[in-house]
PDB file of C-alpha atoms in Angstrom:
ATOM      1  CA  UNK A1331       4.049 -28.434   4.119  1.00  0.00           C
ATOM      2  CA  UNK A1332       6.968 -25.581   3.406  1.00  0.00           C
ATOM      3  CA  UNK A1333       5.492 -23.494  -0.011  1.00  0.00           C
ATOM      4  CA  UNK A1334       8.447 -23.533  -2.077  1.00  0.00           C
ATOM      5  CA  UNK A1335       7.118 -19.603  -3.275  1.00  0.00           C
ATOM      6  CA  UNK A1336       8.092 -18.122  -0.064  1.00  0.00           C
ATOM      7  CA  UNK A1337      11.285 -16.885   1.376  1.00  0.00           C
ATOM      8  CA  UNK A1338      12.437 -17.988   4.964  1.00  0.00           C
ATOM      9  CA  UNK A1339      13.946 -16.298   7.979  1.00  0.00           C
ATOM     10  CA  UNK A1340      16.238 -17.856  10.573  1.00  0.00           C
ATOM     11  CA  UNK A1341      14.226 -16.244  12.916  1.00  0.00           C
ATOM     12  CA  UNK A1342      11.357 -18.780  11.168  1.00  0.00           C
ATOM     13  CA  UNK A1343       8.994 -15.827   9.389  1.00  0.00           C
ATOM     14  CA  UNK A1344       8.269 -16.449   5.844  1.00  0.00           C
ATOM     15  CA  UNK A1345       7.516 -13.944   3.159  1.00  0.00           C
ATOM     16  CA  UNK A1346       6.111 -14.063   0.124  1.00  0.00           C
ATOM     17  CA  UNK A1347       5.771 -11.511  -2.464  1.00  0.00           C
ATOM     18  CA  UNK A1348       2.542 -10.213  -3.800  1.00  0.00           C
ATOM     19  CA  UNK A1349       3.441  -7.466  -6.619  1.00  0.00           C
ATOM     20  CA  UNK A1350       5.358  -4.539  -5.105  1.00  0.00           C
ATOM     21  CA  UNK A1351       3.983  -5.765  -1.089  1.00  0.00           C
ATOM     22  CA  UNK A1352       5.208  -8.524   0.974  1.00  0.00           C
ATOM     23  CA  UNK A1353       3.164 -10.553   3.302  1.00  0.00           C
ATOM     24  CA  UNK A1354       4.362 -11.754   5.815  1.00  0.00           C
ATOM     25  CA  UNK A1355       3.519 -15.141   8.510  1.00  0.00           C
ATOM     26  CA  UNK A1356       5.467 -17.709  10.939  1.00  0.00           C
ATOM     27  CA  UNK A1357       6.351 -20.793   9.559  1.00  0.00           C
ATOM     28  CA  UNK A1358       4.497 -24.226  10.644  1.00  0.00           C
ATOM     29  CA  UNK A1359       8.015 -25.286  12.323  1.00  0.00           C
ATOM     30  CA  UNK A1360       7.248 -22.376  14.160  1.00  0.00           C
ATOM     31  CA  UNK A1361       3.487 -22.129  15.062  1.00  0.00           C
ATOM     32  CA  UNK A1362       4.191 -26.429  15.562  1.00  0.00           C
ATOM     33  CA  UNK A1363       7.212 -25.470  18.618  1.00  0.00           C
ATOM     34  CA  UNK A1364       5.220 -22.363  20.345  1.00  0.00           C
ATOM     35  CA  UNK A1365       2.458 -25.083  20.286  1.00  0.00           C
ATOM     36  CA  UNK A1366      -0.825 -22.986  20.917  1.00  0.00           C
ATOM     37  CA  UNK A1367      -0.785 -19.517  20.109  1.00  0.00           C
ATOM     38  CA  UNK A1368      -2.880 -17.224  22.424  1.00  0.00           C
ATOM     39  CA  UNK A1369      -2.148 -13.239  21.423  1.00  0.00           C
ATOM     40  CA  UNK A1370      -0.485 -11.913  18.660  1.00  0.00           C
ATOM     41  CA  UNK A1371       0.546  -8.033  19.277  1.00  0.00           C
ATOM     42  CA  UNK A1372      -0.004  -6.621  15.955  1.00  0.00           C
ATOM     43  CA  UNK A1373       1.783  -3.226  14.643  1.00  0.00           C
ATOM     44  CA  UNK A1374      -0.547  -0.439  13.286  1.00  0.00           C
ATOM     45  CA  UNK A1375      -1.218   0.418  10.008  1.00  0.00           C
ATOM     46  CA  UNK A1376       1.413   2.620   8.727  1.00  0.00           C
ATOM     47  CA  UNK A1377       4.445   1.371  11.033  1.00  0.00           C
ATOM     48  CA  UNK A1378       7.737   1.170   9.777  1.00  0.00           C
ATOM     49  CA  UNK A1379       9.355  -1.970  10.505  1.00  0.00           C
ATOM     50  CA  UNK A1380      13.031  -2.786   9.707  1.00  0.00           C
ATOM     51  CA  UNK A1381      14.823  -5.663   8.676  1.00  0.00           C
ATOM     52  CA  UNK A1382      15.380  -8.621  11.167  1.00  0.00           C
ATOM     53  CA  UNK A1383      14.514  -6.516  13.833  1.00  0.00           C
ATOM     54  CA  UNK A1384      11.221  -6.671  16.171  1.00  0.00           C
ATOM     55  CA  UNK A1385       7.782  -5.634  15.488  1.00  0.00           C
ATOM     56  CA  UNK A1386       5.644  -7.620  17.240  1.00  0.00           C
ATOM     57  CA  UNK A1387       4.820 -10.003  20.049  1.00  0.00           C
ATOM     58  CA  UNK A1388       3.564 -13.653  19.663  1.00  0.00           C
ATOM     59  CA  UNK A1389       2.374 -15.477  22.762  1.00  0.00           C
ATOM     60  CA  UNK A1390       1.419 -19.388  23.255  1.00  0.00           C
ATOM     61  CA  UNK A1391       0.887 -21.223  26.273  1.00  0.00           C
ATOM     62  CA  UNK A1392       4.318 -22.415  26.438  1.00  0.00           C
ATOM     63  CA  UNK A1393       6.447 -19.062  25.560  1.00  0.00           C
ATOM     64  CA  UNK A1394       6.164 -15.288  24.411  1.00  0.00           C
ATOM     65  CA  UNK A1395       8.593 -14.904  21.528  1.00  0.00           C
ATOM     66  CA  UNK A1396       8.803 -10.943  19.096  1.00  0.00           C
ATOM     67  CA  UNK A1397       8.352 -11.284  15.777  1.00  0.00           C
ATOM     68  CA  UNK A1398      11.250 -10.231  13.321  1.00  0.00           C
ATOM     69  CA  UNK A1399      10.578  -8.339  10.234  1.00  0.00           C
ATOM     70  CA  UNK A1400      11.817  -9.981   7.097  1.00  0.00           C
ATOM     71  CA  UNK A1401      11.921  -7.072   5.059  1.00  0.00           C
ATOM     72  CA  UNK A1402      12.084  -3.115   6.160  1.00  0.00           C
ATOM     73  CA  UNK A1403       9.391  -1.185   4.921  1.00  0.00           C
ATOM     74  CA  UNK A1404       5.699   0.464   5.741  1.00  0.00           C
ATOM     75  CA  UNK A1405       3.148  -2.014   7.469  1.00  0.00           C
ATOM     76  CA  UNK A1406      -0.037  -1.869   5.129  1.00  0.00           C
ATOM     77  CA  UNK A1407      -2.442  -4.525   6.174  1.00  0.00           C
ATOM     78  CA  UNK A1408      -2.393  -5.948   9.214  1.00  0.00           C
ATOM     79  CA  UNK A1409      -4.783  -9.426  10.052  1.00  0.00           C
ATOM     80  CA  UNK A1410      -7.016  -8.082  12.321  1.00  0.00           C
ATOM     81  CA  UNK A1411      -8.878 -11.404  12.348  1.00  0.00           C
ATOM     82  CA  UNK A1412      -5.758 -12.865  15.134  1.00  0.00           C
ATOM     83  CA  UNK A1413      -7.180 -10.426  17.785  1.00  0.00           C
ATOM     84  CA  UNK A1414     -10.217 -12.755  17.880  1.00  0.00           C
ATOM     85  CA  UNK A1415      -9.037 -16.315  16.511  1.00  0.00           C
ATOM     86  CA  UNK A1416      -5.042 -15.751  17.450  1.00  0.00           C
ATOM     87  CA  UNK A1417      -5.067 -19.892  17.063  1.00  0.00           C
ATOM     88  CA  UNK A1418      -5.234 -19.770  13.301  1.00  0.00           C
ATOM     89  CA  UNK A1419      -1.579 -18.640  13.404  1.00  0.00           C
ATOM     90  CA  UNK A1420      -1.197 -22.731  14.089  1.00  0.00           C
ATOM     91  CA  UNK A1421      -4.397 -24.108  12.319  1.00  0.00           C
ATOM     92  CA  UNK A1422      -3.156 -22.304   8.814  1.00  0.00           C
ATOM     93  CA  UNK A1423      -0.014 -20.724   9.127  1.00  0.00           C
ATOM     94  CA  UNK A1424       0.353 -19.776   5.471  1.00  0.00           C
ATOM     95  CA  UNK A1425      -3.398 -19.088   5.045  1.00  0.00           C
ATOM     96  CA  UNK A1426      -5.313 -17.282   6.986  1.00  0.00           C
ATOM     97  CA  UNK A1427      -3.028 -17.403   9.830  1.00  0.00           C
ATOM     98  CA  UNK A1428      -0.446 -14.380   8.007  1.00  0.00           C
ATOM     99  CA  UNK A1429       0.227 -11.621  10.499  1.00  0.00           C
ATOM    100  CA  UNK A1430       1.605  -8.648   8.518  1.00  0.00           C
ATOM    101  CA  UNK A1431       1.633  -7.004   4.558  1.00  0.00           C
ATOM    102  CA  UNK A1432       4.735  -4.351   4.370  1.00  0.00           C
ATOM    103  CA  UNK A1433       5.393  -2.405   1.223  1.00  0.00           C
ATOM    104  CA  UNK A1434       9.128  -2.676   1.019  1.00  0.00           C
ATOM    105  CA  UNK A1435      11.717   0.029   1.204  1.00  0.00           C
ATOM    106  CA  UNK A1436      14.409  -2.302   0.006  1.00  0.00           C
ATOM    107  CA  UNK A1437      12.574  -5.355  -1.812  1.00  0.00           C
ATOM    108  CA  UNK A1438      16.740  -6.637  -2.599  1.00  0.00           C
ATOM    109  CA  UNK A1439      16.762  -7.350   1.384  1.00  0.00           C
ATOM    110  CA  UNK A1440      14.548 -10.477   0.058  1.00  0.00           C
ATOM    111  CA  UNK A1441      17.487 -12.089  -1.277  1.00  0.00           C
ATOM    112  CA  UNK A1442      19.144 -12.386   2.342  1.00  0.00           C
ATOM    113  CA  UNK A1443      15.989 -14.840   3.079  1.00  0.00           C
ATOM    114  CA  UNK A1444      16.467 -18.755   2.722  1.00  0.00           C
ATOM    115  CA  UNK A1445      14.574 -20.341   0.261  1.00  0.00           C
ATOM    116  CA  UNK A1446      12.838 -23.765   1.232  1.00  0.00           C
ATOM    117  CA  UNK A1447      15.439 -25.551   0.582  1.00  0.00           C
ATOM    118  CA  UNK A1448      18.026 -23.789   2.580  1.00  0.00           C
ATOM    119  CA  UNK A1449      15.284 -23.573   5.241  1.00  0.00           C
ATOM    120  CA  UNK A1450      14.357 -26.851   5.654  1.00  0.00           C
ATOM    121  CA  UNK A1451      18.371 -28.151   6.289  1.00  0.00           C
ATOM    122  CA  UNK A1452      18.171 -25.493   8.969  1.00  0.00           C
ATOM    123  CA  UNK A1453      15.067 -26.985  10.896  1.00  0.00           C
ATOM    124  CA  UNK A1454      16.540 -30.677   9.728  1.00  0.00           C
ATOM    125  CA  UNK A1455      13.462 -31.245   8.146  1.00  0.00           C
ATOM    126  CA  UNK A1456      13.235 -33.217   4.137  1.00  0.00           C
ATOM    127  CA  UNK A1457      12.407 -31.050   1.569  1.00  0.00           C
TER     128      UNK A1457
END
């Protein structure tokens, strides 16, 4: 349920690292509590976005919560398919559902991330 390949925020992102970019999703524990997602305010191409700080917007039908970025660095894709289909943020989370691809400025920020482990005693979940 939790891919052990990614790294975890406590602000529930995930990241995982594909060569020198990072994409970049919420978690299921995440997508599961907002229940159904109904926008996601995506950043432009070329944004810079900073470490644990806001660059985004997610909105269900039970709360509107920003999006934290878990590395710093320049926005290079972003999935233009959740303008249309915003519910696949819940459907596949760590699929089609990922939200941004950053090239990092400061890929050692990584290691400040939880792995699964570490994420899953935070969310009192079983690995």
């Amino acid at each position: 349920m939790y891919p052990k390949d990614l790294r975890y925020s406590s602000e529930h992102e995930w990241a995982r690292v594909e060569g020198d970019r990072v994409r970049v999703g919420i978690t299921k524990f995440a997508a599961d509590r907002l229940s159904d997602v109904v926008f996601v305010e995506l950043p432009e191409v070329g944004a810079v976005v900073t470490f644990m700080q806001p660059f985004g917007v997610i909105e269900s039908v039970k709360a509107v919560s920003d999006l934290y970025a878990p590395v710093s660095g320049n926005v290079v894709e972003v999935n233009t398919a959740l303008r249309d289909s915003p519910e696949v943020v819940n459907s596949d989370p760590y699929g089609a559902g990922w939200i941004i691809v950053v090239e990092p400025s400061d890929p050692k920020e990584l290691d400040k991330l939880m792995t699964v482990e570490q994420y899953l005693k935070v969310i009192g979940e079983e690995a």
